[in-house]
Amino acid sequence: MLSMGGDQLEEAAAHAAKVLRTAVGRDWSVKAAGLDGTCLKTAEHVAGCLVAYAGQLTGRATDTWVPFEIAFDEGSGPEDAISVIESTAGLLSAVVRTTPPGVRGYHPYPSGSADAVGFAAMGVAELLLHTYDIAQALGVGAEPPAALCEAVLARIFPEVTPARTPEDQWATLLWATGRVALAGRPKVDSWRWHNALWVPAGRIVLREVSPAAAADLAAGGTGGFTWIEGGPYEGTRRAAEMVTKAYTSGVHRPEWGMFVLVRAEDEIAVGGMGFHGPPDEEGVAEVGYDLAPAARGRGYASEALASLSALALPRPGVSALLALIEPENTPSQAVATRAGYTRTPDRENLHAYLRKP
């Protein structure tokens, strides 16, 4: 799996410090490339983001930013700025490593919160991208390790078609954030990263699966989740393969992929649920789900499907949600019925259940 956490934050901070120290003797009062602030102010911004992200997690912020900020002491120079970046990256790294699973802090994109992995990915992005902005202005090179770029893209830029080679990872991240043009890709005028959705559903929380986690699940891993005995089940593995294929093909759309069903009481993953892709030309999106055998018969799937459907149906362009179920799979048919789906004429020898707004 393309890991993202404390180790990656430390690697990104080490890269930033190494690059920036090659330019300590240059004029940091010039504007950073593509930004309104000076190189020194941009370094201060990076440090401020890192410590703010740590504060969101430790403060368990739910609906706004924790109201504090940091600023360099008057008279601070480039070497001081680099030291503060290293220090704040270390703080965020420690917080990410010690934050319990399931804890989220406020962040506006896209749904108001992010988990520790999300804040780690955003921190790495801040370090890599703003180091580039400063380095460009000061005339030094700034290309980071390809694996860091790939991990950032697969965690918080899931809609971006991935680079085909390690050599292209950095250019793809720069393109995705509007910093460079890239042959064969349209110009990026505005952008926003995507933190995995977290959907409460009674006793269950649906956790959106990033392309990085999906690839691990498809390869036989855990996707970063702690699973109940017998999980993840075969349907979840197949769904992860679908997400991985869609991502590598450039057609994956965040919020229309897969979710892992996690018990709120103990953070144990019990199954998978999600969509076969965005709505079709008629506005219909197909849903699918499965549970590990040890989690069946407890109503988890019905609760989750009802909540996921309520989230998806009001979205623009959605006319209905469709579940296609084998005729002999009466438990899954009961799940759909309890979640508000209505039986419609069969399709391709499968029982069809539809739910409309």
PDB file of C-alpha atoms in Angstrom, residues 9-275:
ATOM      1  CA  LEU A   9       5.844  13.578   7.008  1.00  0.00           C
ATOM      2  CA  GLU A  10       9.385  13.221   8.304  1.00  0.00           C
ATOM      3  CA  GLU A  11      10.663  12.286   4.855  1.00  0.00           C
ATOM      4  CA  ALA A  12       8.943  15.310   3.312  1.00  0.00           C
ATOM      5  CA  ALA A  13      10.312  17.612   6.019  1.00  0.00           C
ATOM      6  CA  ALA A  14      13.834  16.274   5.490  1.00  0.00           C
ATOM      7  CA  HIS A  15      13.480  16.918   1.768  1.00  0.00           C
ATOM      8  CA  ALA A  16      12.218  20.458   2.368  1.00  0.00           C
ATOM      9  CA  ALA A  17      15.030  21.258   4.798  1.00  0.00           C
ATOM     10  CA  LYS A  18      17.679  19.911   2.441  1.00  0.00           C
ATOM     11  CA  VAL A  19      16.374  21.918  -0.508  1.00  0.00           C
ATOM     12  CA  LEU A  20      15.849  25.147   1.425  1.00  0.00           C
ATOM     13  CA  ARG A  21      19.265  25.036   3.087  1.00  0.00           C
ATOM     14  CA  THR A  22      20.872  25.205  -0.334  1.00  0.00           C
ATOM     15  CA  ALA A  23      19.300  28.667  -0.658  1.00  0.00           C
ATOM     16  CA  VAL A  24      19.844  30.074   2.841  1.00  0.00           C
ATOM     17  CA  GLY A  25      22.176  32.770   1.528  1.00  0.00           C
ATOM     18  CA  ARG A  26      19.716  34.067  -1.067  1.00  0.00           C
ATOM     19  CA  ASP A  27      17.099  36.803  -0.804  1.00  0.00           C
ATOM     20  CA  TRP A  28      14.006  35.350   0.887  1.00  0.00           C
ATOM     21  CA  SER A  29      12.200  38.688   0.697  1.00  0.00           C
ATOM     22  CA  VAL A  30      11.280  38.001  -2.935  1.00  0.00           C
ATOM     23  CA  LYS A  31       7.849  36.566  -3.694  1.00  0.00           C
ATOM     24  CA  ALA A  32       7.561  32.801  -3.862  1.00  0.00           C
ATOM     25  CA  ALA A  33       6.750  31.522  -7.343  1.00  0.00           C
ATOM     26  CA  GLY A  34       3.068  31.867  -8.164  1.00  0.00           C
ATOM     27  CA  LEU A  35       2.178  33.263  -4.721  1.00  0.00           C
ATOM     28  CA  ASP A  36       1.562  36.690  -3.242  1.00  0.00           C
ATOM     29  CA  GLY A  37       3.756  36.190  -0.170  1.00  0.00           C
ATOM     30  CA  THR A  38       7.527  36.279   0.126  1.00  0.00           C
ATOM     31  CA  CYS A  39       9.607  33.153   0.459  1.00  0.00           C
ATOM     32  CA  LEU A  40       9.932  33.779   4.198  1.00  0.00           C
ATOM     33  CA  LYS A  41       6.166  34.248   4.574  1.00  0.00           C
ATOM     34  CA  THR A  42       5.554  31.094   2.556  1.00  0.00           C
ATOM     35  CA  ALA A  43       7.801  29.150   4.921  1.00  0.00           C
ATOM     36  CA  GLU A  44       5.827  30.616   7.827  1.00  0.00           C
ATOM     37  CA  HIS A  45       2.611  29.496   6.126  1.00  0.00           C
ATOM     38  CA  VAL A  46       3.912  25.922   5.842  1.00  0.00           C
ATOM     39  CA  ALA A  47       4.818  25.811   9.536  1.00  0.00           C
ATOM     40  CA  GLY A  48       1.445  27.309  10.414  1.00  0.00           C
ATOM     41  CA  CYS A  49      -0.413  24.653   8.422  1.00  0.00           C
ATOM     42  CA  LEU A  50       1.533  21.815  10.018  1.00  0.00           C
ATOM     43  CA  VAL A  51       0.903  22.941  13.581  1.00  0.00           C
ATOM     44  CA  ALA A  52      -2.740  23.765  12.769  1.00  0.00           C
ATOM     45  CA  TYR A  53      -3.298  20.258  11.418  1.00  0.00           C
ATOM     46  CA  ALA A  54      -1.825  18.830  14.611  1.00  0.00           C
ATOM     47  CA  GLY A  55      -4.128  21.061  16.636  1.00  0.00           C
ATOM     48  CA  GLN A  56      -7.203  19.932  14.724  1.00  0.00           C
ATOM     49  CA  LEU A  57      -6.483  16.332  15.681  1.00  0.00           C
ATOM     50  CA  THR A  58      -5.391  16.850  19.278  1.00  0.00           C
ATOM     51  CA  GLY A  59      -8.177  19.353  19.905  1.00  0.00           C
ATOM     52  CA  ARG A  60     -10.771  17.031  18.314  1.00  0.00           C
ATOM     53  CA  ALA A  61     -12.146  20.052  16.455  1.00  0.00           C
ATOM     54  CA  THR A  62     -15.537  19.287  14.967  1.00  0.00           C
ATOM     55  CA  ASP A  63     -16.890  22.382  13.246  1.00  0.00           C
ATOM     56  CA  THR A  64     -14.165  25.014  12.877  1.00  0.00           C
ATOM     57  CA  TRP A  65     -10.443  25.654  13.101  1.00  0.00           C
ATOM     58  CA  VAL A  66      -8.894  25.688  16.572  1.00  0.00           C
ATOM     59  CA  PRO A  67      -8.399  29.466  17.066  1.00  0.00           C
ATOM     60  CA  PHE A  68      -4.645  29.914  17.176  1.00  0.00           C
ATOM     61  CA  GLU A  69      -1.775  30.515  14.791  1.00  0.00           C
ATOM     62  CA  ILE A  70       2.000  30.719  14.880  1.00  0.00           C
ATOM     63  CA  ALA A  71       4.325  33.400  13.578  1.00  0.00           C
ATOM     64  CA  PHE A  72       8.079  33.657  13.275  1.00  0.00           C
ATOM     65  CA  ASP A  73       9.807  35.880  15.814  1.00  0.00           C
ATOM     66  CA  GLU A  74      10.714  39.318  14.526  1.00  0.00           C
ATOM     67  CA  GLY A  75      14.062  39.215  12.794  1.00  0.00           C
ATOM     68  CA  SER A  76      13.898  35.507  11.948  1.00  0.00           C
ATOM     69  CA  GLY A  77      15.802  34.532   8.834  1.00  0.00           C
ATOM     70  CA  PRO A  78      15.897  31.579   6.437  1.00  0.00           C
ATOM     71  CA  GLU A  79      17.727  29.186   8.773  1.00  0.00           C
ATOM     72  CA  ASP A  80      15.231  29.987  11.532  1.00  0.00           C
ATOM     73  CA  ALA A  81      12.366  29.331   9.140  1.00  0.00           C
ATOM     74  CA  ILE A  82      13.777  25.932   8.203  1.00  0.00           C
ATOM     75  CA  SER A  83      14.142  24.990  11.866  1.00  0.00           C
ATOM     76  CA  VAL A  84      10.523  25.901  12.539  1.00  0.00           C
ATOM     77  CA  ILE A  85       9.370  23.825   9.567  1.00  0.00           C
ATOM     78  CA  GLU A  86      11.321  20.848  10.901  1.00  0.00           C
ATOM     79  CA  SER A  87       9.879  21.344  14.383  1.00  0.00           C
ATOM     80  CA  THR A  88       6.257  21.686  13.286  1.00  0.00           C
ATOM     81  CA  ALA A  89       6.548  18.718  10.933  1.00  0.00           C
ATOM     82  CA  GLY A  90       7.810  16.713  13.892  1.00  0.00           C
ATOM     83  CA  LEU A  91       4.807  17.794  15.952  1.00  0.00           C
ATOM     84  CA  LEU A  92       2.342  16.743  13.272  1.00  0.00           C
ATOM     85  CA  SER A  93       4.203  13.481  12.721  1.00  0.00           C
ATOM     86  CA  ALA A  94       3.961  12.628  16.424  1.00  0.00           C
ATOM     87  CA  VAL A  95       0.274  13.519  16.541  1.00  0.00           C
ATOM     88  CA  VAL A  96      -0.516  11.430  13.457  1.00  0.00           C
ATOM     89  CA  ARG A  97       1.255   8.426  14.977  1.00  0.00           C
ATOM     90  CA  THR A  98      -0.622   8.664  18.274  1.00  0.00           C
ATOM     91  CA  THR A  99      -4.111   9.618  17.099  1.00  0.00           C
ATOM     92  CA  PRO A 100      -6.511   6.692  17.665  1.00  0.00           C
ATOM     93  CA  PRO A 101      -8.348   5.212  14.681  1.00  0.00           C
ATOM     94  CA  GLY A 102     -11.649   6.908  14.011  1.00  0.00           C
ATOM     95  CA  VAL A 103     -10.620  10.330  15.321  1.00  0.00           C
ATOM     96  CA  ARG A 104     -11.267  13.148  12.880  1.00  0.00           C
ATOM     97  CA  GLY A 105     -10.690  16.865  13.007  1.00  0.00           C
ATOM     98  CA  TYR A 106     -12.375  19.707  11.180  1.00  0.00           C
ATOM     99  CA  HIS A 107     -11.222  20.476   7.656  1.00  0.00           C
ATOM    100  CA  PRO A 108     -13.533  22.050   5.078  1.00  0.00           C
ATOM    101  CA  TYR A 109     -12.704  19.839   2.060  1.00  0.00           C
ATOM    102  CA  PRO A 110     -14.915  18.219   1.037  1.00  0.00           C
ATOM    103  CA  SER A 111     -17.277  17.370   3.881  1.00  0.00           C
ATOM    104  CA  GLY A 112     -15.964  19.077   7.011  1.00  0.00           C
ATOM    105  CA  SER A 113     -13.465  16.632   8.483  1.00  0.00           C
ATOM    106  CA  ALA A 114     -10.328  14.566   7.916  1.00  0.00           C
ATOM    107  CA  ASP A 115      -8.644  11.702   9.741  1.00  0.00           C
ATOM    108  CA  ALA A 116      -4.987  11.408  10.735  1.00  0.00           C
ATOM    109  CA  VAL A 117      -4.017   9.961   7.353  1.00  0.00           C
ATOM    110  CA  GLY A 118      -5.745  12.844   5.596  1.00  0.00           C
ATOM    111  CA  PHE A 119      -3.951  15.452   7.696  1.00  0.00           C
ATOM    112  CA  ALA A 120      -0.665  13.643   7.086  1.00  0.00           C
ATOM    113  CA  ALA A 121      -1.253  13.736   3.322  1.00  0.00           C
ATOM    114  CA  MET A 122      -2.151  17.422   3.434  1.00  0.00           C
ATOM    115  CA  GLY A 123       0.956  18.120   5.504  1.00  0.00           C
ATOM    116  CA  VAL A 124       3.169  16.313   3.020  1.00  0.00           C
ATOM    117  CA  ALA A 125       1.527  18.243   0.183  1.00  0.00           C
ATOM    118  CA  GLU A 126       2.175  21.572   1.950  1.00  0.00           C
ATOM    119  CA  LEU A 127       5.829  20.665   2.445  1.00  0.00           C
ATOM    120  CA  LEU A 128       6.474  19.464  -1.093  1.00  0.00           C
ATOM    121  CA  LEU A 129       4.542  22.116  -2.982  1.00  0.00           C
ATOM    122  CA  HIS A 130       5.552  25.202  -1.050  1.00  0.00           C
ATOM    123  CA  THR A 131       9.176  24.086  -0.966  1.00  0.00           C
ATOM    124  CA  TYR A 132       8.890  24.069  -4.744  1.00  0.00           C
ATOM    125  CA  ASP A 133       7.364  27.567  -4.747  1.00  0.00           C
ATOM    126  CA  ILE A 134      10.224  28.916  -2.643  1.00  0.00           C
ATOM    127  CA  ALA A 135      12.886  27.023  -4.574  1.00  0.00           C
ATOM    128  CA  GLN A 136      11.579  28.280  -7.906  1.00  0.00           C
ATOM    129  CA  ALA A 137      11.866  31.869  -6.719  1.00  0.00           C
ATOM    130  CA  LEU A 138      15.354  31.327  -5.346  1.00  0.00           C
ATOM    131  CA  GLY A 139      16.683  29.379  -8.306  1.00  0.00           C
ATOM    132  CA  VAL A 140      17.307  25.961  -6.768  1.00  0.00           C
ATOM    133  CA  GLY A 141      16.001  22.494  -7.602  1.00  0.00           C
ATOM    134  CA  ALA A 142      13.249  20.919  -5.530  1.00  0.00           C
ATOM    135  CA  GLU A 143      12.174  17.523  -6.924  1.00  0.00           C
ATOM    136  CA  PRO A 144      11.065  15.217  -4.073  1.00  0.00           C
ATOM    137  CA  PRO A 145      11.000  11.391  -3.944  1.00  0.00           C
ATOM    138  CA  ALA A 146       8.510   9.989  -6.447  1.00  0.00           C
ATOM    139  CA  ALA A 147       6.907   7.707  -3.850  1.00  0.00           C
ATOM    140  CA  LEU A 148       5.885  10.696  -1.724  1.00  0.00           C
ATOM    141  CA  CYS A 149       4.192  12.334  -4.696  1.00  0.00           C
ATOM    142  CA  GLU A 150       2.443   9.109  -5.652  1.00  0.00           C
ATOM    143  CA  ALA A 151       1.150   8.616  -2.103  1.00  0.00           C
ATOM    144  CA  VAL A 152      -0.198  12.179  -1.918  1.00  0.00           C
ATOM    145  CA  LEU A 153      -1.956  11.796  -5.258  1.00  0.00           C
ATOM    146  CA  ALA A 154      -3.523   8.466  -4.316  1.00  0.00           C
ATOM    147  CA  ARG A 155      -4.744   9.796  -0.960  1.00  0.00           C
ATOM    148  CA  ILE A 156      -6.101  13.300  -1.548  1.00  0.00           C
ATOM    149  CA  PHE A 157      -6.259  13.664  -5.345  1.00  0.00           C
ATOM    150  CA  PRO A 158      -8.304  10.544  -6.183  1.00  0.00           C
ATOM    151  CA  GLU A 159      -9.871  12.111  -9.266  1.00  0.00           C
ATOM    152  CA  VAL A 160      -6.476  12.676 -10.927  1.00  0.00           C
ATOM    153  CA  THR A 161      -5.398  10.048 -13.438  1.00  0.00           C
ATOM    154  CA  PRO A 162      -2.190   8.639 -11.932  1.00  0.00           C
ATOM    155  CA  ALA A 163       1.212   9.011 -13.529  1.00  0.00           C
ATOM    156  CA  ARG A 164       2.405   6.051 -15.565  1.00  0.00           C
ATOM    157  CA  THR A 165       6.023   6.107 -14.433  1.00  0.00           C
ATOM    158  CA  PRO A 166       7.898   7.146 -11.264  1.00  0.00           C
ATOM    159  CA  GLU A 167       9.554   9.902 -13.245  1.00  0.00           C
ATOM    160  CA  ASP A 168       6.154  11.499 -13.912  1.00  0.00           C
ATOM    161  CA  GLN A 169       4.824  11.536 -10.343  1.00  0.00           C
ATOM    162  CA  TRP A 170       6.221  14.945  -9.390  1.00  0.00           C
ATOM    163  CA  ALA A 171       5.099  16.591 -12.629  1.00  0.00           C
ATOM    164  CA  THR A 172       1.604  15.138 -12.116  1.00  0.00           C
ATOM    165  CA  LEU A 173       1.357  16.578  -8.611  1.00  0.00           C
ATOM    166  CA  LEU A 174       2.547  19.973  -9.847  1.00  0.00           C
ATOM    167  CA  TRP A 175       0.031  19.827 -12.692  1.00  0.00           C
ATOM    168  CA  ALA A 176      -2.813  18.775 -10.360  1.00  0.00           C
ATOM    169  CA  THR A 177      -2.194  21.870  -8.239  1.00  0.00           C
ATOM    170  CA  GLY A 178      -2.054  24.273 -11.183  1.00  0.00           C
ATOM    171  CA  ARG A 179       1.686  24.866 -11.082  1.00  0.00           C
ATOM    172  CA  VAL A 180       2.765  23.486 -14.454  1.00  0.00           C
ATOM    173  CA  ALA A 181       1.301  22.483 -17.796  1.00  0.00           C
ATOM    174  CA  LEU A 182       1.440  18.826 -18.731  1.00  0.00           C
ATOM    175  CA  ALA A 183       1.175  17.392 -22.220  1.00  0.00           C
ATOM    176  CA  GLY A 184      -2.049  15.491 -22.778  1.00  0.00           C
ATOM    177  CA  ARG A 185      -3.804  17.004 -19.769  1.00  0.00           C
ATOM    178  CA  PRO A 186      -6.033  20.097 -19.651  1.00  0.00           C
ATOM    179  CA  LYS A 187      -4.831  23.223 -17.875  1.00  0.00           C
ATOM    180  CA  VAL A 188      -5.764  23.323 -14.183  1.00  0.00           C
ATOM    181  CA  ASP A 189      -7.138  26.739 -13.187  1.00  0.00           C
ATOM    182  CA  SER A 190      -8.546  25.741  -9.803  1.00  0.00           C
ATOM    183  CA  TRP A 191      -8.114  22.705  -7.607  1.00  0.00           C
ATOM    184  CA  ARG A 192      -9.008  21.270  -4.227  1.00  0.00           C
ATOM    185  CA  TRP A 193      -7.846  18.124  -2.516  1.00  0.00           C
ATOM    186  CA  HIS A 194     -10.316  15.493  -1.336  1.00  0.00           C
ATOM    187  CA  ASN A 195     -10.394  13.963   2.134  1.00  0.00           C
ATOM    188  CA  ALA A 196     -12.139  10.606   2.390  1.00  0.00           C
ATOM    189  CA  LEU A 197     -15.788  10.871   3.416  1.00  0.00           C
ATOM    190  CA  TRP A 198     -16.990   9.634   6.794  1.00  0.00           C
ATOM    191  CA  VAL A 199     -20.694   8.790   6.909  1.00  0.00           C
ATOM    192  CA  PRO A 200     -22.347   7.978  10.272  1.00  0.00           C
ATOM    193  CA  ALA A 201     -24.930   5.210  10.003  1.00  0.00           C
ATOM    194  CA  GLY A 202     -26.165   4.263  13.459  1.00  0.00           C
ATOM    195  CA  ARG A 203     -23.886   1.554  14.798  1.00  0.00           C
ATOM    196  CA  ILE A 204     -21.805   1.753  11.629  1.00  0.00           C
ATOM    197  CA  VAL A 205     -19.591   4.403  10.080  1.00  0.00           C
ATOM    198  CA  LEU A 206     -18.977   4.257   6.335  1.00  0.00           C
ATOM    199  CA  ARG A 207     -15.371   5.162   5.525  1.00  0.00           C
ATOM    200  CA  GLU A 208     -14.642   6.147   1.947  1.00  0.00           C
ATOM    201  CA  VAL A 209     -11.778   4.096   0.528  1.00  0.00           C
ATOM    202  CA  SER A 210      -8.974   5.991  -1.200  1.00  0.00           C
ATOM    203  CA  PRO A 211      -7.329   4.563  -4.329  1.00  0.00           C
ATOM    204  CA  ALA A 212      -4.270   3.735  -2.201  1.00  0.00           C
ATOM    205  CA  ALA A 213      -6.328   1.720   0.286  1.00  0.00           C
ATOM    206  CA  ALA A 214      -8.334   0.086  -2.525  1.00  0.00           C
ATOM    207  CA  ALA A 215      -5.144  -1.103  -4.213  1.00  0.00           C
ATOM    208  CA  ASP A 216      -4.026  -2.719  -0.959  1.00  0.00           C
ATOM    209  CA  LEU A 217      -7.392  -4.431  -0.476  1.00  0.00           C
ATOM    210  CA  ALA A 218      -7.373  -5.671  -4.052  1.00  0.00           C
ATOM    211  CA  ALA A 219      -3.897  -7.139  -3.502  1.00  0.00           C
ATOM    212  CA  GLY A 220      -5.025  -9.073  -0.434  1.00  0.00           C
ATOM    213  CA  GLY A 221      -4.187  -6.517   2.266  1.00  0.00           C
ATOM    214  CA  THR A 222      -6.327  -4.863   4.907  1.00  0.00           C
ATOM    215  CA  GLY A 223      -6.577  -1.404   3.337  1.00  0.00           C
ATOM    216  CA  GLY A 224      -5.459   0.010   6.674  1.00  0.00           C
ATOM    217  CA  PHE A 225      -8.513  -1.344   8.539  1.00  0.00           C
ATOM    218  CA  THR A 226      -8.812  -3.872  11.378  1.00  0.00           C
ATOM    219  CA  TRP A 227     -11.206  -6.556  10.144  1.00  0.00           C
ATOM    220  CA  ILE A 228     -13.621  -8.893  11.858  1.00  0.00           C
ATOM    221  CA  GLU A 229     -12.874 -12.601  11.499  1.00  0.00           C
ATOM    222  CA  GLY A 230     -13.406 -13.678   7.901  1.00  0.00           C
ATOM    223  CA  GLY A 231     -13.113 -10.172   6.491  1.00  0.00           C
ATOM    224  CA  PRO A 232     -12.710  -8.566   4.115  1.00  0.00           C
ATOM    225  CA  TYR A 233     -15.055 -10.816   2.191  1.00  0.00           C
ATOM    226  CA  GLU A 234     -14.779 -11.571  -1.521  1.00  0.00           C
ATOM    227  CA  GLY A 235     -17.290  -8.893  -2.596  1.00  0.00           C
ATOM    228  CA  THR A 236     -15.241  -6.210  -0.872  1.00  0.00           C
ATOM    229  CA  ARG A 237     -12.099  -7.437  -2.606  1.00  0.00           C
ATOM    230  CA  ARG A 238     -13.851  -7.295  -5.987  1.00  0.00           C
ATOM    231  CA  ALA A 239     -15.147  -3.793  -5.284  1.00  0.00           C
ATOM    232  CA  ALA A 240     -11.615  -2.699  -4.422  1.00  0.00           C
ATOM    233  CA  GLU A 241     -10.425  -4.107  -7.730  1.00  0.00           C
ATOM    234  CA  MET A 242     -13.091  -2.033  -9.496  1.00  0.00           C
ATOM    235  CA  VAL A 243     -11.929   1.142  -7.744  1.00  0.00           C
ATOM    236  CA  THR A 244      -8.308   0.383  -8.571  1.00  0.00           C
ATOM    237  CA  LYS A 245      -9.127  -0.216 -12.228  1.00  0.00           C
ATOM    238  CA  ALA A 246     -11.219   2.956 -12.431  1.00  0.00           C
ATOM    239  CA  TYR A 247      -8.455   4.994 -10.796  1.00  0.00           C
ATOM    240  CA  THR A 248      -5.696   3.748 -13.067  1.00  0.00           C
ATOM    241  CA  SER A 249      -7.973   4.323 -16.069  1.00  0.00           C
ATOM    242  CA  GLY A 250      -8.712   7.905 -15.013  1.00  0.00           C
ATOM    243  CA  VAL A 251     -12.451   7.439 -14.547  1.00  0.00           C
ATOM    244  CA  HIS A 252     -12.649   7.123 -10.755  1.00  0.00           C
ATOM    245  CA  ARG A 253     -14.815   9.771  -9.127  1.00  0.00           C
ATOM    246  CA  PRO A 254     -14.595  10.468  -5.403  1.00  0.00           C
ATOM    247  CA  GLU A 255     -17.793   9.752  -3.480  1.00  0.00           C
ATOM    248  CA  TRP A 256     -18.914   7.264  -6.160  1.00  0.00           C
ATOM    249  CA  GLY A 257     -16.506   4.502  -5.204  1.00  0.00           C
ATOM    250  CA  MET A 258     -16.467   2.150  -2.242  1.00  0.00           C
ATOM    251  CA  PHE A 259     -16.783   2.476   1.512  1.00  0.00           C
ATOM    252  CA  VAL A 260     -15.728   0.176   4.307  1.00  0.00           C
ATOM    253  CA  LEU A 261     -18.297  -0.439   7.040  1.00  0.00           C
ATOM    254  CA  VAL A 262     -16.685   0.092  10.439  1.00  0.00           C
ATOM    255  CA  ARG A 263     -18.384  -0.541  13.774  1.00  0.00           C
ATOM    256  CA  ALA A 264     -18.480   2.713  15.709  1.00  0.00           C
ATOM    257  CA  GLU A 265     -18.076   0.982  19.073  1.00  0.00           C
ATOM    258  CA  ASP A 266     -14.743  -0.719  18.432  1.00  0.00           C
ATOM    259  CA  GLU A 267     -13.387   0.390  15.025  1.00  0.00           C
ATOM    260  CA  ILE A 268     -13.710  -3.116  13.582  1.00  0.00           C
ATOM    261  CA  ALA A 269     -14.405  -3.294   9.840  1.00  0.00           C
ATOM    262  CA  VAL A 270     -17.255  -5.669   9.016  1.00  0.00           C
ATOM    263  CA  GLY A 271     -17.929  -5.238   5.294  1.00  0.00           C
ATOM    264  CA  GLY A 272     -17.933  -3.104   2.185  1.00  0.00           C
ATOM    265  CA  MET A 273     -20.509  -1.012   0.359  1.00  0.00           C
ATOM    266  CA  GLY A 274     -20.521   1.448  -2.476  1.00  0.00           C
ATOM    267  CA  PHE A 275     -21.238   2.280  -6.062  1.00  0.00           C
TER     268      PHE A 275
END
